[in-house]
């Protein structure tokens, strides 16, 4: 008790400090301390809370990353329906809107607020006594998904409002992904062989739907808020005051909102932003024009679908025409062939576009695009430009049709079209294109992290026959490297040192670096925890793999196919000879707790709810180390369910099946920790 009293004030102080610096960093864009100093504050708080779990509160800054996978989302009914806005597409349509408004409010002045129309996902947040207690998506407008745990991971959403004493409020706004974060995320996804998101809005929507808040935390999400529900109860009489009140609460308020005396000046604002939209780091698909007076808003009311006090002004998608100079075929790391249109460079939405993917032959046929054609390319919400149509009237003579090759353009081996897929693949694992890209992936950050091994160098190494696969990186000759283009003594020695360092990467990293289809870094971690050595992984059947939590039949099939290939087995042997980690290094087991003797040996375990003293990954690794297996869902094969706080439907199912359930304390006992 005494200790608690002693640390309590320090914990409060640390939370206050961290909240202040979060706000400076995420909301004000004006950090006051270094990242290191911030990490030290957070580190101290994490330490104190770990020692005094009773003092952990839900609004503590340490509670942002929940890590607790939900079982699906609960449905919540909105306090007031979340309507959507009617659209307009021209200044005249805005004037018609103004005429409708003023007809309902005869002889009154009507001022408008013009705001950016953020292209994201609308959400509602509820704060009680200043503490974030709920967050939901719009859903069908009446009922949405409870995504509180996911929203808590967004750094610019405060877990506690800034205002002294706190308030009970509901605010609504838009969660979105900044373009810079989106580009980075898609680069990673491409590297990990996961389908990239088509645009930042899809990425934001997809992220909010993830069931694991830990994963959401890694997505670069942000949010802006534009509505204070029941604003009059907060002493606010106009929309622009509501925006100011939202900002005063420590939330990010709708940016660039401007008060306009009449519709003509509102129209002017819309026109300005249509020109300037390319300069923002997030996508907007138009502007929103709202009546400023909340009293007038109330009198105008709403139809079943949308309010009469506001309207969206949608920007036209930006399009340009250009000429298809050529169509080339790219071969990716896993052998997928992608046709790419090489375009005469053209400026669209502020960036020069010179290539556009044509996806596959089906898409080329659908568009009937031929080499030499003039095409319309569009950059709407999407960041990646797409060819939307061929300007047939400009087609001259007989432009050349394009057909996907029957042989790989890089290695000349016949290509195949796996049944059920639209894509063509080169299945020659020694194809130079695949070899080059797989070496790049192997060396990438997050994988073996070999700095200095860039595209140009990899191309030379493969083209000159110096390496045939990434296994050969560990027997590179200094004299050979020095003679390569743009290599000198220093860069050669640096590279060799980097390669040397990479020998110590963990087994999980190596698994990711291998470039097995569908095995990203997260899945690699899960596999390495469950099968802590290459031997164990090789001995696992497809069914056993598919049963692992977060691994399904697709990944399981892909892992099995990879490990069954003779070529890959030879590659793995080469890596083992090079001294790479073929097993997870574990802390030495305590005497008497060898896996075979553990009470968890051979047991199939399911985790549900939030564990207090360890993360899921830690629990998974510890259970695997004790000889057990963690699977994702409860079935008749399950031996044991470990129940944390807030357990989900898995516990109910376990009860139904009569499966033994234990709590975390009991698990620790079984683990001998
Ligand atoms: S006001 C009654 N303001 O656009 C609806 N909406 O169809 C009040 N949106 O569902 C919405 N930026 O998701 C408002 N500054 C903004 C907005 C905005 C984006 C979204 C919102 C809404 C949709 C309109």
XYZ file of C-alpha atoms and ligand atoms in Angstrom:
697
model
C 0.000 0.000 0.000
C 2.790 2.360 1.043
C 4.618 1.748 -2.214
C 1.470 2.521 -4.178
C 1.073 5.813 -2.412
C 4.663 6.622 -3.247
C 4.510 5.828 -6.944
C 0.957 7.060 -7.563
C 1.884 10.737 -7.921
C 4.853 9.905 -10.125
C 2.626 7.771 -12.363
C 0.142 10.656 -12.609
C 2.934 13.058 -13.385
C 4.386 10.821 -16.094
C 0.968 10.367 -17.706
C 0.393 14.107 -17.676
C 3.810 14.740 -19.227
C 3.355 12.070 -21.899
C -0.100 13.371 -22.793
C 1.307 16.846 -23.119
C 4.102 15.672 -25.407
C 1.726 13.469 -27.436
C -0.393 16.505 -28.039
C 2.600 18.651 -28.979
C 3.818 15.985 -31.363
C 0.671 14.609 -32.938
C -1.814 17.450 -32.731
C 0.209 20.656 -32.656
C 3.045 19.424 -34.826
C 5.464 21.113 -32.431
C 7.448 18.548 -30.420
C 9.273 19.936 -27.403
C 11.482 17.001 -26.487
C 13.574 14.435 -28.350
C 12.230 10.976 -29.170
C 14.736 9.554 -26.726
C 13.569 11.740 -23.894
C 9.989 10.750 -24.721
C 10.902 7.075 -24.762
C 12.511 7.475 -21.348
C 9.290 8.912 -19.890
C 7.256 6.133 -21.462
C 9.777 3.530 -20.310
C 9.547 4.734 -16.733
C 5.743 4.656 -16.837
C 5.654 1.168 -18.373
C 8.030 -0.017 -15.645
C 6.006 1.479 -12.811
C 2.743 0.126 -14.167
C 4.246 -3.332 -14.556
C 5.273 -3.235 -10.899
C 1.882 -1.908 -9.827
C -0.700 -3.397 -12.178
C -3.477 -2.208 -9.871
C -2.650 1.375 -10.818
C -3.097 0.850 -14.551
C -6.046 2.858 -15.871
C -7.665 2.574 -19.305
C -6.689 6.134 -20.222
C -3.017 5.633 -19.420
C -0.828 6.410 -22.465
C 0.600 2.894 -22.122
C -2.799 1.439 -23.004
C -2.831 2.680 -26.607
C -1.674 -0.525 -28.171
C -4.198 -2.978 -26.883
C -2.757 -6.043 -28.522
C -5.933 -7.866 -27.609
C -7.425 -9.422 -30.692
C -11.163 -9.002 -30.735
C -13.401 -11.849 -31.775
C -15.166 -9.693 -34.356
C -16.818 -6.404 -33.647
C -19.789 -5.686 -31.478
C -22.525 -3.618 -33.080
C -23.354 -0.272 -31.494
C -26.365 1.913 -32.105
C -25.478 5.547 -32.739
C -26.887 8.118 -30.308
C -28.053 10.163 -33.302
C -27.990 8.621 -36.806
C -24.814 9.268 -38.802
C -26.220 10.706 -42.000
C -24.372 11.319 -45.222
C -24.330 14.401 -47.409
C -25.949 15.049 -50.752
C -23.487 15.712 -53.540
C -23.102 18.632 -55.916
C -20.739 18.877 -58.850
C -20.811 22.490 -60.029
C -21.058 26.064 -58.725
C -24.607 26.215 -60.060
C -25.622 23.226 -57.996
C -24.198 24.995 -54.932
C -26.282 28.069 -55.804
C -29.362 25.823 -56.004
C -28.524 24.463 -52.555
C -28.258 28.035 -51.229
C -31.621 28.907 -52.783
C -33.249 25.909 -51.064
C -31.745 26.911 -47.734
C -32.844 30.532 -47.972
C -36.339 29.573 -49.042
C -36.686 27.802 -45.705
C -35.152 30.740 -43.828
C -36.761 33.761 -45.480
C -35.172 37.170 -44.788
C -32.305 35.669 -42.794
C -28.611 36.054 -43.477
C -26.979 32.692 -44.005
C -23.248 32.276 -43.476
C -21.459 29.076 -44.497
C -18.419 27.163 -43.353
C -16.418 25.506 -46.108
C -14.320 22.477 -45.142
C -12.157 19.908 -46.820
C -14.012 16.698 -47.605
C -11.655 14.088 -46.268
C -11.569 10.847 -48.128
C -11.506 8.410 -45.240
C -13.799 6.469 -42.954
C -16.275 8.285 -40.733
C -16.221 7.461 -37.060
C -17.867 8.575 -33.831
C -15.941 8.867 -30.551
C -17.518 8.985 -27.120
C -15.737 10.513 -24.143
C -17.137 10.160 -20.654
C -15.733 12.517 -18.057
C -13.047 13.274 -20.597
C -12.019 9.642 -21.073
C -12.326 7.839 -24.374
C -14.817 5.058 -23.770
C -16.162 4.242 -27.203
C -15.516 4.526 -30.905
C -17.613 3.259 -33.771
C -17.705 3.253 -37.540
C -20.629 4.734 -39.410
C -21.932 1.336 -40.542
C -25.375 1.757 -42.076
C -25.778 5.141 -40.365
C -27.938 3.755 -37.590
C -25.622 1.076 -36.292
C -21.899 0.666 -36.722
C -19.022 -1.512 -35.527
C -17.446 -0.940 -32.141
C -13.827 -0.320 -33.112
C -12.783 1.346 -29.858
C -9.650 -0.775 -29.428
C -8.490 0.112 -32.936
C -9.208 3.821 -32.600
C -7.245 3.900 -29.364
C -4.112 3.057 -31.322
C -4.290 6.223 -33.448
C -1.735 8.572 -31.936
C -3.610 11.800 -32.642
C -6.763 10.555 -30.888
C -6.349 11.483 -27.219
C -7.340 8.822 -24.715
C -8.262 11.693 -22.457
C -9.504 15.137 -23.439
C -7.369 18.156 -22.729
C -9.966 20.242 -20.955
C -9.691 20.488 -17.206
C -12.216 18.279 -15.454
C -13.095 16.531 -18.688
C -16.355 16.427 -20.484
C -18.884 13.919 -21.711
C -19.103 14.393 -25.430
C -19.500 12.655 -28.720
C -17.420 13.876 -31.635
C -17.534 12.675 -35.207
C -14.975 12.855 -37.913
C -12.907 10.993 -40.396
C -10.087 8.488 -39.961
C -7.690 8.563 -42.874
C -4.226 7.503 -43.949
C -1.796 10.234 -45.018
C -0.362 9.708 -48.493
C 3.206 9.429 -47.251
C 2.268 6.671 -44.803
C 0.190 4.956 -47.474
C 3.108 4.874 -49.931
C 5.391 3.411 -47.295
C 2.791 0.814 -46.253
C 2.293 -0.304 -49.846
C 6.047 -0.582 -50.415
C 6.245 -2.912 -47.424
C 3.237 -4.906 -48.585
C 4.725 -5.373 -52.020
C 7.955 -6.573 -50.455
C 6.002 -8.978 -48.297
C 3.984 -10.213 -51.279
C 0.718 -8.923 -49.844
C -1.650 -7.187 -52.236
C -1.112 -3.430 -52.039
C -4.084 -1.219 -51.186
C -5.625 0.608 -54.150
C -5.798 3.947 -52.353
C -5.405 5.536 -48.917
C -9.137 5.334 -48.213
C -9.227 1.569 -48.723
C -6.113 1.260 -46.608
C -7.727 3.254 -43.777
C -10.962 1.257 -43.996
C -9.080 -2.044 -44.147
C -6.945 -1.079 -41.163
C -9.929 -0.209 -38.966
C -11.419 -3.611 -39.750
C -8.380 -5.519 -38.483
C -9.162 -7.624 -35.477
C -5.771 -7.173 -33.860
C -5.262 -3.656 -32.507
C -1.532 -4.387 -32.371
C -1.577 -4.590 -36.145
C -3.694 -1.457 -36.430
C -1.121 0.381 -34.331
C 1.445 -0.278 -37.042
C -0.756 1.367 -39.691
C -0.109 5.085 -40.177
C -3.619 6.326 -39.382
C -4.691 9.810 -38.472
C -8.038 11.496 -37.810
C -9.810 14.845 -38.112
C -13.059 15.735 -36.365
C -15.786 18.017 -37.665
C -18.867 17.454 -35.564
C -19.706 17.899 -31.906
C -22.921 16.012 -31.262
C -25.324 18.110 -29.170
C -23.063 21.130 -29.532
C -25.560 23.548 -27.933
C -25.204 21.672 -24.659
C -21.538 22.687 -24.778
C -22.380 26.363 -25.078
C -21.584 26.464 -28.765
C -23.859 28.363 -31.170
C -22.158 28.010 -34.539
C -20.349 25.354 -36.500
C -17.119 27.338 -36.564
C -17.256 27.582 -32.764
C -17.828 23.839 -32.605
C -14.651 23.302 -34.641
C -12.768 25.567 -32.205
C -14.248 23.673 -29.234
C -13.145 20.356 -30.737
C -9.606 21.728 -31.080
C -9.667 23.008 -27.498
C -10.487 19.497 -26.307
C -7.192 18.303 -27.734
C -8.611 16.606 -30.802
C -7.500 17.398 -34.315
C -10.245 19.578 -35.713
C -11.211 19.701 -39.371
C -8.348 21.662 -40.971
C -8.706 24.718 -43.186
C -12.335 25.308 -42.229
C -13.275 28.805 -43.329
C -16.248 31.008 -42.578
C -17.848 32.527 -45.685
C -20.432 35.328 -45.574
C -22.406 33.975 -48.519
C -22.549 31.208 -51.098
C -20.468 33.084 -53.673
C -17.491 33.291 -51.380
C -18.054 29.624 -50.435
C -17.919 28.743 -54.144
C -14.665 30.651 -54.446
C -13.150 28.650 -51.574
C -14.183 25.397 -53.248
C -12.491 26.514 -56.476
C -9.269 27.445 -54.617
C -9.014 24.007 -53.055
C -9.723 22.228 -56.296
C -6.455 23.762 -57.528
C -4.526 23.225 -54.307
C -5.600 19.715 -53.333
C -2.422 18.121 -54.725
C -0.351 19.951 -52.100
C -1.978 18.147 -49.153
C -0.505 14.997 -47.609
C -3.960 13.403 -47.532
C -6.664 12.831 -50.088
C -9.761 14.968 -50.312
C -12.463 14.157 -52.797
C -14.183 17.510 -52.557
C -15.330 20.178 -50.140
C -18.219 20.376 -47.702
C -20.377 23.504 -47.431
C -22.300 23.811 -44.145
C -24.687 26.414 -42.737
C -22.754 27.995 -39.857
C -25.545 28.790 -37.378
C -26.538 25.712 -35.377
C -29.945 27.220 -34.748
C -30.480 27.550 -38.491
C -29.185 24.001 -38.940
C -31.775 22.753 -36.455
C -34.591 24.569 -38.220
C -33.498 23.248 -41.608
C -33.477 19.696 -40.300
C -32.753 16.629 -42.363
C -34.310 14.174 -44.757
C -34.060 10.479 -43.929
C -30.680 10.329 -45.634
C -28.997 13.691 -45.355
C -29.125 17.024 -43.595
C -30.599 20.019 -45.412
C -27.944 22.313 -43.927
C -24.945 20.876 -45.697
C -23.801 19.632 -49.077
C -20.706 18.010 -50.526
C -19.036 19.616 -53.521
C -17.268 16.793 -55.343
C -14.178 17.416 -57.406
C -14.063 15.830 -60.821
C -11.533 12.961 -60.974
C -8.420 14.328 -62.583
C -7.681 12.840 -65.922
C -5.272 13.455 -68.772
C -4.634 11.885 -72.107
C -1.297 10.529 -73.234
C 0.147 7.989 -75.626
C 1.085 4.395 -74.858
C 4.653 4.257 -76.160
C 5.062 0.587 -75.321
C 3.782 -2.261 -73.193
C 6.424 -4.191 -71.292
C 6.223 -7.201 -69.012
C 7.686 -7.205 -65.526
C 8.566 -10.373 -63.667
C 8.202 -10.128 -59.908
C 9.902 -11.966 -57.066
C 7.476 -14.859 -57.139
C 7.455 -15.061 -60.915
C 4.237 -13.135 -61.533
C 4.158 -11.465 -64.962
C 2.630 -7.989 -65.029
C 2.043 -5.946 -68.190
C 2.964 -2.286 -67.723
C 2.058 0.582 -70.079
C 5.015 2.869 -70.769
C 3.455 6.283 -71.254
C 4.639 9.537 -72.735
C 5.137 11.450 -69.466
C 2.188 13.593 -68.448
C 1.380 15.702 -65.387
C -1.681 14.561 -63.377
C -2.640 16.006 -59.966
C 0.799 17.482 -59.544
C 2.892 14.418 -60.324
C 4.446 13.135 -63.533
C 3.078 9.828 -64.659
C 5.081 7.677 -67.069
C 3.934 4.139 -66.277
C 0.647 2.527 -65.421
C 0.002 -1.090 -64.617
C -2.366 -2.935 -66.924
C -2.716 -5.801 -64.414
C -3.180 -8.719 -66.827
C -4.340 -9.776 -70.280
C -8.001 -9.669 -69.219
C -7.676 -5.990 -68.388
C -5.847 -5.253 -71.663
C -8.652 -6.984 -73.567
C -11.350 -5.195 -71.607
C -9.827 -1.808 -72.455
C -8.738 -2.928 -75.940
C -5.570 -0.942 -75.425
C -2.877 -1.203 -78.116
C 0.638 0.152 -78.471
C 0.496 3.662 -79.969
C -3.030 4.318 -78.667
C -3.993 7.567 -77.037
C -5.431 6.746 -73.638
C -7.134 8.566 -70.813
C -5.474 8.066 -67.493
C -7.110 9.037 -64.272
C -5.960 9.845 -60.818
C -9.016 10.197 -58.642
C -8.988 9.073 -55.052
C -6.395 6.603 -56.178
C -2.777 7.470 -55.909
C -1.752 4.932 -58.521
C -2.886 6.213 -61.907
C -4.933 3.911 -64.045
C -5.711 3.677 -67.725
C -9.469 4.193 -67.872
C -10.156 4.179 -71.593
C -8.747 4.370 -75.081
C -9.505 7.474 -77.132
C -10.566 5.497 -80.191
C -11.117 8.638 -82.297
C -7.386 9.273 -82.079
C -6.399 5.796 -83.171
C -4.318 6.105 -86.318
C -3.542 3.317 -88.759
C -3.345 -0.103 -87.194
C -1.833 0.113 -83.739
C -0.152 -3.063 -82.585
C -2.148 -5.346 -80.324
C -0.356 -6.714 -77.324
C -0.439 -10.301 -76.157
C 1.145 -11.597 -73.011
C 4.133 -13.757 -73.906
C 4.051 -17.534 -73.739
C 7.647 -17.528 -72.538
C 9.147 -15.572 -69.685
C 10.688 -12.377 -71.126
C 13.650 -12.792 -68.793
C 14.547 -16.494 -68.827
C 12.543 -17.713 -71.864
C 11.018 -20.632 -69.935
C 7.349 -21.287 -70.775
C 4.967 -19.418 -68.490
C 1.982 -21.043 -66.798
C -1.451 -19.849 -65.766
C -2.413 -21.637 -62.562
C -6.044 -22.672 -62.694
C -8.389 -20.215 -61.069
C -5.915 -17.338 -61.365
C -5.842 -14.552 -63.918
C -2.093 -14.005 -63.620
C 0.643 -15.708 -65.580
C 3.677 -17.013 -63.761
C 7.207 -17.975 -64.600
C 7.853 -21.060 -62.487
C 11.571 -21.206 -63.119
C 13.039 -20.512 -59.694
C 16.399 -19.783 -61.330
C 14.887 -17.060 -63.552
C 17.178 -14.042 -63.268
C 14.276 -11.674 -62.575
C 13.059 -13.803 -59.679
C 16.549 -14.371 -58.393
C 17.340 -10.652 -58.414
C 14.127 -9.602 -56.714
C 14.368 -12.402 -54.141
C 17.913 -11.335 -53.247
C 16.706 -7.767 -52.826
C 13.938 -9.003 -50.560
C 16.361 -11.166 -48.595
C 18.587 -8.132 -47.967
C 15.749 -5.690 -47.228
C 15.200 -3.920 -43.950
C 12.987 -6.094 -41.781
C 14.499 -9.172 -43.419
C 18.272 -9.763 -43.190
C 18.917 -6.030 -43.327
C 22.073 -6.020 -45.444
C 22.753 -2.362 -46.093
C 24.487 -1.453 -49.327
C 23.037 -4.338 -51.336
C 20.849 -2.266 -53.652
C 19.203 -3.009 -56.997
C 22.166 -1.989 -59.171
C 24.582 -4.222 -57.291
C 22.189 -7.168 -57.182
C 21.667 -6.846 -60.946
C 25.409 -7.009 -61.545
C 25.929 -9.951 -59.200
C 23.257 -11.990 -60.963
C 24.034 -10.921 -64.521
C 27.727 -11.691 -64.114
C 26.885 -15.086 -62.656
C 28.593 -14.257 -59.345
C 25.593 -15.353 -57.326
C 22.827 -17.743 -58.255
C 20.733 -17.196 -55.155
C 20.956 -15.394 -51.821
C 22.753 -18.376 -50.329
C 25.786 -17.348 -52.385
C 26.003 -13.988 -50.613
C 27.839 -15.725 -47.784
C 30.711 -16.868 -49.958
C 31.365 -13.667 -51.906
C 34.953 -12.970 -52.807
C 36.379 -9.559 -51.888
C 38.505 -9.365 -55.060
C 35.518 -10.072 -57.282
C 33.379 -7.449 -55.540
C 35.998 -4.710 -55.794
C 36.073 -5.081 -59.573
C 32.347 -4.442 -59.960
C 31.041 -1.136 -61.242
C 30.723 1.563 -58.612
C 32.422 -0.587 -55.984
C 35.599 0.461 -54.212
C 37.633 -0.856 -51.283
C 35.513 0.906 -48.711
C 32.095 -0.024 -50.101
C 33.258 -3.621 -50.565
C 34.458 -3.887 -46.977
C 31.294 -2.252 -45.687
C 29.156 -4.665 -47.649
C 31.108 -7.689 -46.455
C 30.774 -6.473 -42.878
C 27.021 -6.052 -43.348
C 26.712 -9.564 -44.767
C 28.731 -10.861 -41.836
C 26.431 -9.103 -39.386
C 23.394 -10.611 -41.075
C 24.535 -14.113 -40.073
C 23.254 -13.316 -36.583
C 19.689 -12.466 -37.547
C 17.014 -14.465 -35.801
C 15.341 -17.546 -37.207
C 12.087 -15.558 -37.585
C 13.838 -12.913 -39.683
C 15.388 -15.596 -41.833
C 11.983 -17.178 -42.388
C 10.645 -13.851 -43.609
C 13.750 -13.205 -45.734
C 13.290 -16.481 -47.620
C 10.444 -14.831 -49.496
C 7.934 -17.646 -49.177
C 4.710 -16.470 -50.799
C 2.237 -15.038 -48.261
C 4.777 -15.189 -45.429
C 5.230 -11.615 -44.287
C 7.198 -10.649 -41.211
C 4.219 -11.155 -38.903
C 3.482 -14.673 -40.148
C 7.191 -15.467 -39.965
C 7.160 -14.495 -36.264
C 4.152 -16.691 -35.628
C 5.689 -19.655 -37.448
C 9.004 -19.267 -35.659
C 7.237 -19.213 -32.296
C 5.223 -22.298 -33.123
C 7.937 -24.261 -34.923
C 11.133 -23.007 -33.356
C 13.460 -24.760 -35.797
C 13.675 -25.361 -39.521
C 13.572 -29.070 -38.803
C 10.280 -28.747 -36.914
C 8.860 -26.618 -39.681
C 9.938 -29.096 -42.327
C 8.324 -31.925 -40.387
C 5.016 -30.108 -39.965
C 2.184 -31.282 -42.192
C 0.057 -28.864 -44.145
C -2.817 -29.512 -41.715
C -0.642 -28.799 -38.691
C 0.534 -25.564 -40.274
C -2.989 -24.492 -41.168
C -4.175 -24.966 -37.603
C -1.802 -22.376 -36.216
C -3.387 -19.149 -35.060
C -3.066 -16.575 -37.904
C -1.933 -19.193 -40.409
C -4.626 -20.518 -42.712
C -4.729 -23.063 -45.519
C -3.328 -20.645 -48.120
C -0.216 -19.816 -46.129
C 0.140 -23.437 -45.035
C 0.028 -24.617 -48.648
C 2.563 -22.048 -49.682
C 4.980 -22.958 -46.867
C 4.700 -26.665 -47.654
C 5.246 -26.075 -51.363
C 8.327 -24.002 -50.618
C 9.838 -26.549 -48.268
C 9.109 -29.469 -50.571
C 11.011 -28.002 -53.506
C 14.374 -29.638 -54.121
C 15.825 -26.329 -55.205
C 14.751 -24.651 -51.955
C 16.055 -27.511 -49.834
C 19.452 -27.064 -51.436
C 19.231 -23.337 -50.774
C 18.387 -23.942 -47.107
C 21.335 -26.317 -46.792
C 23.575 -23.594 -48.200
C 22.251 -21.119 -45.617
C 22.758 -23.619 -42.814
C 26.345 -24.191 -43.939
C 26.821 -20.421 -43.857
C 25.962 -20.580 -40.142
C 22.587 -18.833 -40.282
C 20.107 -19.338 -37.443
C 18.057 -22.408 -38.248
C 16.351 -22.361 -34.897
C 15.019 -19.864 -32.392
C 17.579 -19.178 -29.744
C 15.935 -19.709 -26.437
C 16.906 -18.714 -22.986
C 18.233 -21.760 -21.228
C 15.389 -23.833 -19.844
C 15.283 -24.291 -16.115
C 16.355 -27.648 -14.802
C 13.466 -30.062 -14.813
C 11.349 -28.127 -17.289
C 12.373 -29.819 -20.490
C 9.534 -29.804 -23.011
C 8.908 -33.520 -22.912
C 8.384 -33.343 -19.168
C 6.207 -30.258 -19.235
C 2.493 -30.666 -18.595
C 1.899 -28.678 -21.748
C 3.895 -31.073 -23.941
C 1.797 -32.215 -26.872
C -1.184 -30.112 -25.785
C -3.205 -27.985 -28.191
C -3.909 -24.631 -26.559
C -6.184 -21.728 -27.531
C -5.768 -18.210 -26.123
C -8.724 -15.896 -25.602
C -9.054 -12.473 -24.014
C -6.321 -10.172 -22.803
C -3.416 -11.569 -20.827
C -2.066 -9.164 -18.252
C 1.536 -10.105 -17.796
C 2.552 -11.194 -21.269
C 1.747 -10.450 -24.868
C 0.137 -13.072 -27.075
C 3.389 -13.602 -28.885
C 5.200 -14.184 -25.596
C 2.528 -16.641 -24.478
C 2.665 -18.423 -27.805
C 6.451 -18.699 -27.679
C 6.438 -19.895 -24.073
C 3.813 -22.554 -24.783
C 5.716 -23.707 -27.855
C 8.903 -23.823 -25.794
C 7.100 -26.074 -23.329
C 6.142 -28.407 -26.156
C 2.554 -27.214 -26.678
C 0.855 -25.773 -29.745
C -1.284 -22.667 -29.925
C -4.105 -22.774 -32.439
C -6.515 -20.041 -33.451
C -9.896 -21.613 -32.889
C -11.526 -23.985 -30.456
C -12.353 -27.428 -31.777
C -12.732 -30.938 -30.423
C -8.933 -31.235 -30.725
C -8.332 -28.397 -28.269
C -6.949 -29.547 -24.919
C -6.886 -26.298 -23.026
C -8.193 -22.724 -23.270
C -6.253 -19.947 -21.547
C -8.673 -17.222 -20.540
C -7.598 -13.613 -20.103
C -9.823 -10.676 -19.250
C -12.652 -9.897 -21.676
C -12.684 -13.356 -23.209
C -14.613 -13.749 -26.438
C -16.781 -16.410 -27.969
C -13.934 -18.947 -27.821
C -14.555 -19.423 -24.110
C -18.249 -20.057 -24.679
C -17.413 -22.604 -27.348
C -14.863 -24.290 -25.088
C -17.478 -24.591 -22.345
C -19.924 -26.114 -24.772
C -17.355 -28.704 -25.784
C -16.359 -29.317 -22.179
C -12.770 -28.199 -22.736
C -10.725 -27.268 -19.717
C -10.225 -23.524 -19.228
C -7.441 -22.046 -17.107
C -6.470 -18.506 -16.194
C -3.157 -16.784 -16.711
C -1.910 -17.640 -13.244
C -2.431 -21.317 -13.903
C -0.734 -20.998 -17.265
C 2.314 -19.506 -15.584
C 2.370 -22.398 -13.183
C 2.272 -24.877 -16.040
C 5.030 -22.955 -17.762
C 7.081 -22.916 -14.591
C 7.453 -19.134 -14.700
S -20.131 16.544 -42.297
C -24.524 14.599 -41.650
N -17.703 17.204 -42.934
O -18.334 12.701 -46.119
C -23.199 14.272 -42.199
N -18.460 15.063 -43.591
O -21.469 11.896 -47.262
C -22.204 15.222 -41.676
N -16.778 13.730 -44.744
O -20.263 10.579 -44.136
C -20.949 15.045 -42.364
N -15.169 15.196 -44.649
O -17.736 10.550 -43.834
C -18.635 16.256 -43.003
N -15.547 17.946 -43.363
C -16.476 16.989 -43.445
C -16.248 15.751 -44.059
C -17.266 14.807 -44.126
C -15.506 13.985 -45.050
C -17.458 12.469 -45.089
C -18.253 11.859 -43.984
C -19.655 11.790 -44.480
C -19.468 11.922 -45.954
C -20.615 12.688 -46.564
